[in-house]
Amino acid sequence: MSRHIAGRGRTGRAPAGPPVDDVECDLGAKLTLGQFLKLASLSDSGAEAKDAVAAGRVTVNGEVDARRGRGLVAGDVVAVDGRAARVVAGAVSG
């Protein structure tokens, strides 16, 4: 009979990764991965974002995603080339 001991073998720390910046976004409309890469300054242009996604250099929540049109939601963490940003719901300006 085995006994489970909660937390045994775990350090209690999150996995190491790049520092994450919070980026406020208007989530009233669909926010795509390509749009967020530019908005968060993770890429300088749409063409650069497209190339990074196609090359498999972009991760969403730790997993490579090759869909530039993928919809993002609050809490998603996007990383590329050692830089990362988190989608945060922001106030709609108008």
Short mmCIF file of C-alpha atoms in Angstrom, two decimals:
data_model
loop_
_atom_site.label_atom_id
_atom_site.label_comp_id
_atom_site.label_asym_id
_atom_site.label_seq_id
_atom_site.Cartn_x
_atom_site.Cartn_y
_atom_site.Cartn_z
CA MET A 1 0.00 0.00 0.00
CA SER A 2 1.40 3.39 -0.90
CA ARG A 3 0.74 6.68 0.82
CA HIS A 4 0.71 9.99 -0.97
CA ILE A 5 2.48 12.77 0.87
CA ALA A 6 1.38 16.16 -0.47
CA GLY A 7 4.18 18.30 -1.78
CA ARG A 8 6.91 15.71 -1.36
CA GLY A 9 9.65 16.16 -3.93
CA ARG A 10 8.47 19.60 -4.97
CA THR A 11 10.37 22.79 -4.34
CA GLY A 12 7.29 25.02 -4.33
CA ARG A 13 8.73 27.32 -6.97
CA ALA A 14 7.39 28.10 -10.40
CA PRO A 15 9.44 26.85 -13.37
CA ALA A 16 12.26 29.18 -14.36
CA GLY A 17 11.59 31.35 -17.35
CA PRO A 18 11.90 34.88 -18.61
CA PRO A 19 10.51 37.73 -16.50
CA VAL A 20 6.89 38.43 -17.45
CA ASP A 21 5.52 41.92 -18.14
CA ASP A 22 1.78 42.55 -17.71
CA VAL A 23 0.23 44.15 -20.81
CA GLU A 24 -3.26 45.65 -20.49
CA CYS A 25 -5.47 44.85 -23.46
CA ASP A 26 -9.04 45.60 -24.54
CA LEU A 27 -10.54 42.12 -24.52
CA GLY A 28 -13.91 43.32 -25.84
CA ALA A 29 -12.88 42.09 -29.30
CA LYS A 30 -10.80 39.07 -30.27
CA LEU A 31 -7.12 39.54 -29.45
CA THR A 32 -4.91 37.40 -31.69
CA LEU A 33 -1.40 36.15 -31.02
CA GLY A 34 -0.02 38.27 -33.89
CA GLN A 35 -1.69 41.41 -32.54
CA PHE A 36 -0.44 40.77 -29.02
CA LEU A 37 3.15 40.23 -30.15
CA LYS A 38 3.14 43.76 -31.59
CA LEU A 39 1.11 45.30 -28.73
CA ALA A 40 3.46 43.88 -26.09
CA SER A 41 6.53 44.96 -28.10
CA LEU A 42 7.65 41.34 -28.43
CA SER A 43 8.01 41.99 -32.17
CA ASP A 44 8.59 45.21 -34.09
CA SER A 45 6.22 44.48 -36.97
CA GLY A 46 3.53 42.16 -38.22
CA ALA A 47 6.03 40.56 -40.59
CA GLU A 48 8.45 39.88 -37.72
CA ALA A 49 5.60 38.41 -35.64
CA LYS A 50 4.56 36.19 -38.55
CA ASP A 51 8.13 34.92 -39.01
CA ALA A 52 8.60 34.23 -35.28
CA VAL A 53 5.35 32.26 -35.08
CA ALA A 54 6.12 30.30 -38.27
CA ALA A 55 9.62 29.46 -36.99
CA GLY A 56 8.20 28.00 -33.76
CA ARG A 57 9.88 30.63 -31.56
CA VAL A 58 6.63 31.70 -29.87
CA THR A 59 5.06 29.95 -26.90
CA VAL A 60 1.67 30.49 -25.28
CA ASN A 61 1.46 29.27 -21.70
CA GLY A 62 4.68 27.30 -22.20
CA GLU A 63 3.68 25.50 -25.40
CA VAL A 64 4.79 26.35 -28.94
CA ASP A 65 1.88 27.69 -30.99
CA ALA A 66 2.14 28.20 -34.74
CA ARG A 67 -1.25 29.94 -35.14
CA ARG A 68 -0.82 33.69 -35.55
CA GLY A 69 -4.61 34.06 -35.41
CA ARG A 70 -4.96 32.15 -32.13
CA GLY A 71 -7.27 34.01 -29.76
CA LEU A 72 -5.81 35.01 -26.41
CA VAL A 73 -7.59 35.52 -23.09
CA ALA A 74 -6.68 37.23 -19.82
CA GLY A 75 -3.89 35.36 -18.05
CA ASP A 76 -2.25 33.90 -21.16
CA VAL A 77 1.55 34.26 -21.11
CA VAL A 78 3.25 34.73 -24.48
CA ALA A 79 7.02 34.33 -24.82
CA VAL A 80 9.44 34.80 -27.70
CA ASP A 81 13.23 34.89 -27.76
CA GLY A 82 13.65 35.11 -23.97
CA ARG A 83 11.02 37.84 -23.45
CA ALA A 84 7.51 37.27 -22.10
CA ALA A 85 4.26 39.18 -21.53
CA ARG A 86 0.95 38.33 -19.84
CA VAL A 87 -2.45 39.35 -21.22
CA VAL A 88 -4.25 41.49 -18.63
CA ALA A 89 -7.80 42.81 -19.14
CA GLY A 90 -7.61 46.58 -19.21
CA ALA A 91 -10.18 49.35 -19.16
CA VAL A 92 -11.64 50.23 -22.53
CA SER A 93 -10.54 53.73 -23.45
CA GLY A 94 -12.80 55.88 -25.48
#
